[in-house]
mmCIF file of C-alpha atoms in Angstrom:
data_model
loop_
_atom_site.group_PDB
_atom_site.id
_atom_site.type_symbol
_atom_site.label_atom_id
_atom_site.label_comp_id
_atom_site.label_asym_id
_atom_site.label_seq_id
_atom_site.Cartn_x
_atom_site.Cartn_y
_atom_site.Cartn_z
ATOM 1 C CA UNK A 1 -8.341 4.299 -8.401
ATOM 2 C CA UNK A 2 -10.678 6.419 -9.894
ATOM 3 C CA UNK A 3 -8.676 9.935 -7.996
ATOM 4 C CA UNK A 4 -5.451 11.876 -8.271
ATOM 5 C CA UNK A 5 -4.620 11.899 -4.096
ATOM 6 C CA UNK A 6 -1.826 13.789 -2.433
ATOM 7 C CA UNK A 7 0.014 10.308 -1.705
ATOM 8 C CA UNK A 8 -1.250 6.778 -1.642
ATOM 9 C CA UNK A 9 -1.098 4.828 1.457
ATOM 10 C CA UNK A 10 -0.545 0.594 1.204
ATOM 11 C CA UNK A 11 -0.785 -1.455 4.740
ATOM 12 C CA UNK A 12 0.752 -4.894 4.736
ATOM 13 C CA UNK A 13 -0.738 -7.073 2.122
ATOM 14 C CA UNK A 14 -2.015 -10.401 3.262
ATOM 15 C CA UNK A 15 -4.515 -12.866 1.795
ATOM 16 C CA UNK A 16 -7.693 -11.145 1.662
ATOM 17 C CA UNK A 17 -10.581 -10.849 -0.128
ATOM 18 C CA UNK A 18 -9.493 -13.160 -2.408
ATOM 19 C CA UNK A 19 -12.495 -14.140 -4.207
ATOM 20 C CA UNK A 20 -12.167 -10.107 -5.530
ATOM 21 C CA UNK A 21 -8.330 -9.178 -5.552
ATOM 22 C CA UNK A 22 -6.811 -12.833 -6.732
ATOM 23 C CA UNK A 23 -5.337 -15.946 -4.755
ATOM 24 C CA UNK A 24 -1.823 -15.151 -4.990
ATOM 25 C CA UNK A 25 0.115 -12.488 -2.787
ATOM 26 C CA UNK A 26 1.244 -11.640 -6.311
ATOM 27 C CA UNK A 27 -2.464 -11.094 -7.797
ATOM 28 C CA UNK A 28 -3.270 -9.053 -4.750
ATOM 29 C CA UNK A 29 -0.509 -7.422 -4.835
ATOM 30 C CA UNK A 30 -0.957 -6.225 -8.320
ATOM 31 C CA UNK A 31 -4.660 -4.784 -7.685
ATOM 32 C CA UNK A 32 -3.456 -3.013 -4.591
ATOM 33 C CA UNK A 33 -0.718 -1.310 -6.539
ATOM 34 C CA UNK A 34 -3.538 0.299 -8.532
ATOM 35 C CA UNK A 35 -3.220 3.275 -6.279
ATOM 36 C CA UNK A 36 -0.029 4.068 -7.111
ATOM 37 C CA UNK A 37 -0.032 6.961 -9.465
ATOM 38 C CA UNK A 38 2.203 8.808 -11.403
ATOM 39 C CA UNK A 39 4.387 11.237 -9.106
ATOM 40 C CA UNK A 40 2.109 10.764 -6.294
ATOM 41 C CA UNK A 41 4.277 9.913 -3.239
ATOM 42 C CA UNK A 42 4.095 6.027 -1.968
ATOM 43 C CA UNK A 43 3.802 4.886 1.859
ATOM 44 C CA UNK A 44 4.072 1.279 2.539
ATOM 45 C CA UNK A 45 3.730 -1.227 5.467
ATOM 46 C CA UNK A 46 6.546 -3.552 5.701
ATOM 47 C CA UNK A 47 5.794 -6.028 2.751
ATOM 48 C CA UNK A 48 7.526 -9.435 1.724
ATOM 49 C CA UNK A 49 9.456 -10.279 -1.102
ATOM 50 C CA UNK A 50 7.337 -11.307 -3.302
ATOM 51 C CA UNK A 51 4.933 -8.247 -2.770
ATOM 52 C CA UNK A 52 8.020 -5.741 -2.783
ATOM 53 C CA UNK A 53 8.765 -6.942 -6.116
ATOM 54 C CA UNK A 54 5.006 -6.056 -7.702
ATOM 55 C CA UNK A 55 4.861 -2.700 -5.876
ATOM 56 C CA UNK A 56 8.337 -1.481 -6.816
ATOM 57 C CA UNK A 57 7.679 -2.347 -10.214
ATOM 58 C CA UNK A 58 5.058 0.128 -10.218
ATOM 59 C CA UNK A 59 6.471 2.508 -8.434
ATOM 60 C CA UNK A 60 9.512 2.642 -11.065
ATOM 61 C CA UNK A 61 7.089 2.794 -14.204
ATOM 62 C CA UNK A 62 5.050 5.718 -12.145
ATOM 63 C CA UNK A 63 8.095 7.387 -11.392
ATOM 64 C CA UNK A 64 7.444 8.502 -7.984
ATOM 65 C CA UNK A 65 9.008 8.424 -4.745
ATOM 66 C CA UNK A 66 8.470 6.093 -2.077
ATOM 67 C CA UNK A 67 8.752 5.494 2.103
ATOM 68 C CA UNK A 68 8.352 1.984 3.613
ATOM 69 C CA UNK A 69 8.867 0.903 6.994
ATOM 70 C CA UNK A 70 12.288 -0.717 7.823
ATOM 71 C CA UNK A 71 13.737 1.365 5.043
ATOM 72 C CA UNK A 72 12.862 5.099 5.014
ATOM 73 C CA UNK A 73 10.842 4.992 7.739
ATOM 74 C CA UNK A 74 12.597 3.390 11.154
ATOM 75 C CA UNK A 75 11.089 2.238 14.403
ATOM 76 C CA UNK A 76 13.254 1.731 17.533
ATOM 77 C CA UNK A 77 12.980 0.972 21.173
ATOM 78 C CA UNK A 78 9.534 -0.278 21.574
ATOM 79 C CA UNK A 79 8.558 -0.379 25.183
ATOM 80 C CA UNK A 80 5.518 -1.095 27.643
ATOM 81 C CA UNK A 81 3.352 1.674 29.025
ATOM 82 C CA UNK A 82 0.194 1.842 31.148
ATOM 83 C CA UNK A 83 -2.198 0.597 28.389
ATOM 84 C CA UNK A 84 -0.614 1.132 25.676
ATOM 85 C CA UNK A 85 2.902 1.260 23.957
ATOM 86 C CA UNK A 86 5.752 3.663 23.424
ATOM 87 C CA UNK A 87 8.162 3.424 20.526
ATOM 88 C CA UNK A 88 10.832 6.118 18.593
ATOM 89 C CA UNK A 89 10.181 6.543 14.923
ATOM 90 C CA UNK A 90 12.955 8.663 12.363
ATOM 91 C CA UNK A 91 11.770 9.666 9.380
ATOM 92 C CA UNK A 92 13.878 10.702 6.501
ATOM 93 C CA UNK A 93 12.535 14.671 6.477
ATOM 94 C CA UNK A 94 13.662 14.582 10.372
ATOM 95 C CA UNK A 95 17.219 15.040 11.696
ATOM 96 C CA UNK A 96 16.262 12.939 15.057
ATOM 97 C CA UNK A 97 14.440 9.944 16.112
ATOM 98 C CA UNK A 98 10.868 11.057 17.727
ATOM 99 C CA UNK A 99 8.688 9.621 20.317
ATOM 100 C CA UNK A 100 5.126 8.741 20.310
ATOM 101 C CA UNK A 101 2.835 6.765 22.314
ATOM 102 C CA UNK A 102 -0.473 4.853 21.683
ATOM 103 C CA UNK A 103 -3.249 2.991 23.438
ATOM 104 C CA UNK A 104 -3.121 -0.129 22.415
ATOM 105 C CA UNK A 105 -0.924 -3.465 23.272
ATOM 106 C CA UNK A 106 -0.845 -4.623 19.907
ATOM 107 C CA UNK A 107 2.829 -3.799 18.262
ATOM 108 C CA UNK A 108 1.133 -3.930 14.749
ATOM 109 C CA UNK A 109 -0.648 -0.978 15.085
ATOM 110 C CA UNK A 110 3.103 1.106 15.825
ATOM 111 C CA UNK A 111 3.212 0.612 12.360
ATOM 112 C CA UNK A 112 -0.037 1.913 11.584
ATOM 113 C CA UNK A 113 0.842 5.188 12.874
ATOM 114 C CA UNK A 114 4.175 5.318 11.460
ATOM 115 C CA UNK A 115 2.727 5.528 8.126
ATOM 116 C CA UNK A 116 0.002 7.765 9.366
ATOM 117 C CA UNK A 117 3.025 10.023 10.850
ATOM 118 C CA UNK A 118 4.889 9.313 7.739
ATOM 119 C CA UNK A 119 1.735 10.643 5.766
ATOM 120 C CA UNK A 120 1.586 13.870 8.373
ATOM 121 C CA UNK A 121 4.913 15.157 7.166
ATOM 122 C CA UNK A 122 4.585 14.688 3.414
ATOM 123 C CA UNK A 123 1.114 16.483 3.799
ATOM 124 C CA UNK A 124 2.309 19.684 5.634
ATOM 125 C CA UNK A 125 3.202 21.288 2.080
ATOM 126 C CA UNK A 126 -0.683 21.330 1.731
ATOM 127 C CA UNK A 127 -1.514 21.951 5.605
ATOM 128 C CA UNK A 128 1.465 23.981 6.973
ATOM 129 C CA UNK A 129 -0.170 24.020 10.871
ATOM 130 C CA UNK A 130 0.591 20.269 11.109
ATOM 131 C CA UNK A 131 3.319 19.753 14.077
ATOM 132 C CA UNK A 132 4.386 16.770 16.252
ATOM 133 C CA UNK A 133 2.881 17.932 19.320
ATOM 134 C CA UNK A 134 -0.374 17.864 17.427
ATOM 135 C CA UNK A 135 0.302 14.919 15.635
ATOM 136 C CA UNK A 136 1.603 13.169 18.762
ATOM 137 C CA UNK A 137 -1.293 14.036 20.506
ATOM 138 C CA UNK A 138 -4.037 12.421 18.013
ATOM 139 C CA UNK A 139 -1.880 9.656 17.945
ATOM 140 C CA UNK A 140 -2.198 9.032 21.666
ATOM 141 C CA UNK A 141 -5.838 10.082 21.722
ATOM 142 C CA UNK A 142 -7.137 7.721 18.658
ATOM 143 C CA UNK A 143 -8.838 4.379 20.227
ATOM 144 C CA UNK A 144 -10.363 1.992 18.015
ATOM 145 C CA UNK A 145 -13.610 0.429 18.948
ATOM 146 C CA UNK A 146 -13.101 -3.557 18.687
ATOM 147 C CA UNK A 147 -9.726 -4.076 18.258
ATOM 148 C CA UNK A 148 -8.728 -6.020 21.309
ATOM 149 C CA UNK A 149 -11.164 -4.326 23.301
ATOM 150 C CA UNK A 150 -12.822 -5.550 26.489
ATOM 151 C CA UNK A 151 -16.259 -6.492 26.406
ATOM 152 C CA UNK A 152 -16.659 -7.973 30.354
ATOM 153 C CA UNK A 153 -14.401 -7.906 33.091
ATOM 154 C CA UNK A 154 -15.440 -10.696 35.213
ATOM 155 C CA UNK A 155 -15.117 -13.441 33.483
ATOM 156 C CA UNK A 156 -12.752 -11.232 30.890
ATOM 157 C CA UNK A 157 -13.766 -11.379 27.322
ATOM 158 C CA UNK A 158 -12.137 -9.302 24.685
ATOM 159 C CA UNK A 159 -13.097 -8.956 20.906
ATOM 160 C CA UNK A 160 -10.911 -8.627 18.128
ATOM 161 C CA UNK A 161 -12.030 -8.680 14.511
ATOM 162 C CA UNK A 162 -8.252 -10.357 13.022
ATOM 163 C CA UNK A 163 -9.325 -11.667 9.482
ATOM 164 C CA UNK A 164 -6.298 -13.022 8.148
ATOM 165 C CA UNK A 165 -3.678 -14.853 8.871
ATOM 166 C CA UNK A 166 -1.393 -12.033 9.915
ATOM 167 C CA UNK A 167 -3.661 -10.380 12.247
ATOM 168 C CA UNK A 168 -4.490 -14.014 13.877
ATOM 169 C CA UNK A 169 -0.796 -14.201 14.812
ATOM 170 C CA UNK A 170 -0.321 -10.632 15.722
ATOM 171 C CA UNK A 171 -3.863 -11.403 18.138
ATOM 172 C CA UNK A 172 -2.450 -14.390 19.703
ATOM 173 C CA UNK A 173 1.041 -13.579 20.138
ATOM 174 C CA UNK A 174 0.091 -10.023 22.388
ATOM 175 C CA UNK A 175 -3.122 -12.232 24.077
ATOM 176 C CA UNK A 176 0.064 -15.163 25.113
ATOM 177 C CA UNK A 177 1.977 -12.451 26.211
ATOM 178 C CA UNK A 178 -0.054 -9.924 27.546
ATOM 179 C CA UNK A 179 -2.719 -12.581 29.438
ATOM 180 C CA UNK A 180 -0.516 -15.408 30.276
ATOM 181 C CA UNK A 181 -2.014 -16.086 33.760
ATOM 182 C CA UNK A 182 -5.222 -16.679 32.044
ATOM 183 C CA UNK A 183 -6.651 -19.891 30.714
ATOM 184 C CA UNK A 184 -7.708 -18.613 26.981
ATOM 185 C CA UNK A 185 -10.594 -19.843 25.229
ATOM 186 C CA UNK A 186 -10.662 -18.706 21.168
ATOM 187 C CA UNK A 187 -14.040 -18.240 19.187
ATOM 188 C CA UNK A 188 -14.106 -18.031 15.715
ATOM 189 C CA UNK A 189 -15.932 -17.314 13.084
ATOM 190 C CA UNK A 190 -14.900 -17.017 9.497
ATOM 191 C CA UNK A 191 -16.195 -15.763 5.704
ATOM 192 C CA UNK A 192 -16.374 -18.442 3.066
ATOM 193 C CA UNK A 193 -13.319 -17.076 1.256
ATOM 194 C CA UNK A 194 -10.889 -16.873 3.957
ATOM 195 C CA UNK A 195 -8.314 -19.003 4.365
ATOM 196 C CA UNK A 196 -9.523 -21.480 6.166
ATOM 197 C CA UNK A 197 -6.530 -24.111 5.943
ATOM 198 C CA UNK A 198 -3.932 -21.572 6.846
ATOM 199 C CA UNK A 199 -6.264 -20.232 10.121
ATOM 200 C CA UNK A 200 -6.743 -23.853 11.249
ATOM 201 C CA UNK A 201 -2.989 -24.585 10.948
ATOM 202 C CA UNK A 202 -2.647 -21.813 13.222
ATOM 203 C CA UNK A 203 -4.761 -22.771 16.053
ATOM 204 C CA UNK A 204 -3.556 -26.591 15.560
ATOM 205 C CA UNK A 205 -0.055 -24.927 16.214
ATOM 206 C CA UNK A 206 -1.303 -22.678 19.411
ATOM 207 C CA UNK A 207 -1.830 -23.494 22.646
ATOM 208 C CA UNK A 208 -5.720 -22.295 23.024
ATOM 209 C CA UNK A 209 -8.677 -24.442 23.383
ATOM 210 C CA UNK A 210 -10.394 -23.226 20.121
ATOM 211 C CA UNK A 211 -14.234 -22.827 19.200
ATOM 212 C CA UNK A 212 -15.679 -22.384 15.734
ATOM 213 C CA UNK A 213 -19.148 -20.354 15.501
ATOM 214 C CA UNK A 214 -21.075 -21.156 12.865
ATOM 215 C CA UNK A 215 -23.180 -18.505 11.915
ATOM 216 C CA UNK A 216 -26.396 -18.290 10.162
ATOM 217 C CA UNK A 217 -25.235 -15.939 7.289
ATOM 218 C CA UNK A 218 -25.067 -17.334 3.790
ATOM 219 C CA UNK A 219 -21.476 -16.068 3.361
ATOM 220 C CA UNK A 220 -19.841 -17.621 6.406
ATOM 221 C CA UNK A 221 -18.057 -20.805 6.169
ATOM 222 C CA UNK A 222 -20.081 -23.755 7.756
ATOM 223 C CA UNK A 223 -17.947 -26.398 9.688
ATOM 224 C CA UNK A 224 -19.754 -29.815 10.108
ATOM 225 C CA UNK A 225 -18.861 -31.777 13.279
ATOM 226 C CA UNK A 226 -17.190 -34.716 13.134
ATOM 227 C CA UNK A 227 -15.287 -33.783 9.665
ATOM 228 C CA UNK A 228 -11.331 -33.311 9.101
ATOM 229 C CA UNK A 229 -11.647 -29.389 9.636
ATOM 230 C CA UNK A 230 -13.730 -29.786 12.656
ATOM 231 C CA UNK A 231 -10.747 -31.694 14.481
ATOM 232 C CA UNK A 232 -9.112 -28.580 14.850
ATOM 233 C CA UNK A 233 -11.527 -27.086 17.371
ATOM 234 C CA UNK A 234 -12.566 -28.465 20.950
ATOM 235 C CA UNK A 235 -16.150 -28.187 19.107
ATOM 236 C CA UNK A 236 -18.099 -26.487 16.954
ATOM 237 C CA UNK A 237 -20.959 -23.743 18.468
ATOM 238 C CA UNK A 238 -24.083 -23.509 16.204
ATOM 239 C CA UNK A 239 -25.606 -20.672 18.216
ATOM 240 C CA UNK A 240 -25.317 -18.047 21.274
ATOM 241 C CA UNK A 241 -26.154 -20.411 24.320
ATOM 242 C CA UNK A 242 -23.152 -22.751 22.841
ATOM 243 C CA UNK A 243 -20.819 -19.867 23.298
ATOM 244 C CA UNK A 244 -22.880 -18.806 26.891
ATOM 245 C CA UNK A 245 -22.440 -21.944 28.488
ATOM 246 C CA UNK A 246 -19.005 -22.301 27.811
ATOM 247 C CA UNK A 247 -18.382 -19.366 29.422
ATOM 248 C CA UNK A 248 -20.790 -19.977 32.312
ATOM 249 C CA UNK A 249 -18.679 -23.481 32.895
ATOM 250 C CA UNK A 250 -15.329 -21.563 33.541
ATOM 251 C CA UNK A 251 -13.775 -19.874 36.215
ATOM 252 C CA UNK A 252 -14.341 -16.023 36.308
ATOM 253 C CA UNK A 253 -10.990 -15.115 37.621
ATOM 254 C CA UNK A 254 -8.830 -17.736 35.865
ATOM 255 C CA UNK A 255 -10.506 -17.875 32.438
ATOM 256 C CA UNK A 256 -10.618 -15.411 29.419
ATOM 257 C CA UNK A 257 -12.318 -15.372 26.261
ATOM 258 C CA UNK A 258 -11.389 -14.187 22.546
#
């Protein structure tokens, strides 16, 4: 907050860091909005109510202009491509819809580059050579180490760092869609302030058989076997050869591993 930038850029606000930002989508939506500055352009992730509310409050006061997703900024026909996904974005300095493609099965990350596209156009006052064909071509190019990326093949195992709620349902919903001829197997670890009700809810409500790793780290959160949170999980892993021999009891061609 500390900088005068060329726009400000706000992803979809979940409950995070919430020993720092506040426990309230409210709270965190209020220290996030601290980027906002006067007259310095606004590009937002699709937010809910309640977080709409805090950050067009202070976008009125700083009297600037703004572009969220769903409202200035419009995806459209989202489809399947070899490793990755295709979708047509329209932007509000563009006469027609444009197409762009990107290497990775997870539908959250289409809006990640819309804003980053989003962000491309407002910045070509300042950097006139940007284009689409450029822009459509880093798009296509960027691949992000550990974000639903396979680890081993045989049996598969895939790692994904989702840390809220959110990105746990975004994770499971493309694994259930995208891997549904495999038998999936969750591991899990999680920091003391996460929210640890709300992520077991979400694996009570799944159909995964679900591990928790407890890790030797004084700022993880430690589940006890045998206790109300650990009858969530199939059972609780207190080191590697846990996690190694559950793996070593599957199949290799019917089983995967999160």
């Amino acid at each position: 907050n500390i900088i005068t930038p060329l726009m400000s850029v706000i992803t979809s606000i979940n409950y995070d860091h919430t020993g720092i930002l506040g426990t309230s989508l409210k709270q965190i939506a209020y220290e996030k909005a601290g980027i906002i500055k006067p007259h310095i352009p606004v590009v937002m992730a699709k937010q809910t109510t309640e977080v709409n509310t805090v950050l067009y409050e202070a976008i009125k006061i700083n009297k600037t202009q703004s572009f969220q997703i769903s409202k200035e900024i419009i995806i459209n026909d989202i489809s399947s491509i070899d490793m990755g996904l295709s979708f047509s974005l329209a932007l509000p300095e563009k006469t027609d819809a444009e197409q762009y493609k990107i290497l990775s099965i997870q539908e959250h990350q289409i809006e990640n580059c819309s804003l980053a596209v989003q962000c491309l156009e407002l910045l070509k006052n300042h950097f006139p050579t940007i284009d689409y064909m450029k822009s459509a071509q880093g798009i296509y190019n960027t691949y992000i180490p550990g974000r639903m990326e396979i680890v081993h093949k045989a049996p598969l195992i895939l790692f994904d760092p989702a840390h809220n709620i959110s990105a746990l349902q975004s994770l499971f919903k493309v694994i259930q869609k995208t891997y549904k001829q495999f038998s999936i197997t969750i591991f899990i670890a999680a920091m003391a302030d996460k929210d640890i009700e709300g992520i077991s809810k979400l694996i009570s409500e799944s159909t995964f058989s679900c591990y928790y790793i407890n890790l030797n780290e004084p700022r993880t959160h430690t589940i006890q076997p045998n206790t109300n949170e650990a009858r969530y999980f199939q059972g609780i892993c207190s080191n590697l050869n846990n996690i190694s021999d559950i793996i070593e009891s599957g199949s290799k061609q019917k089983n995967m591993y999160v």
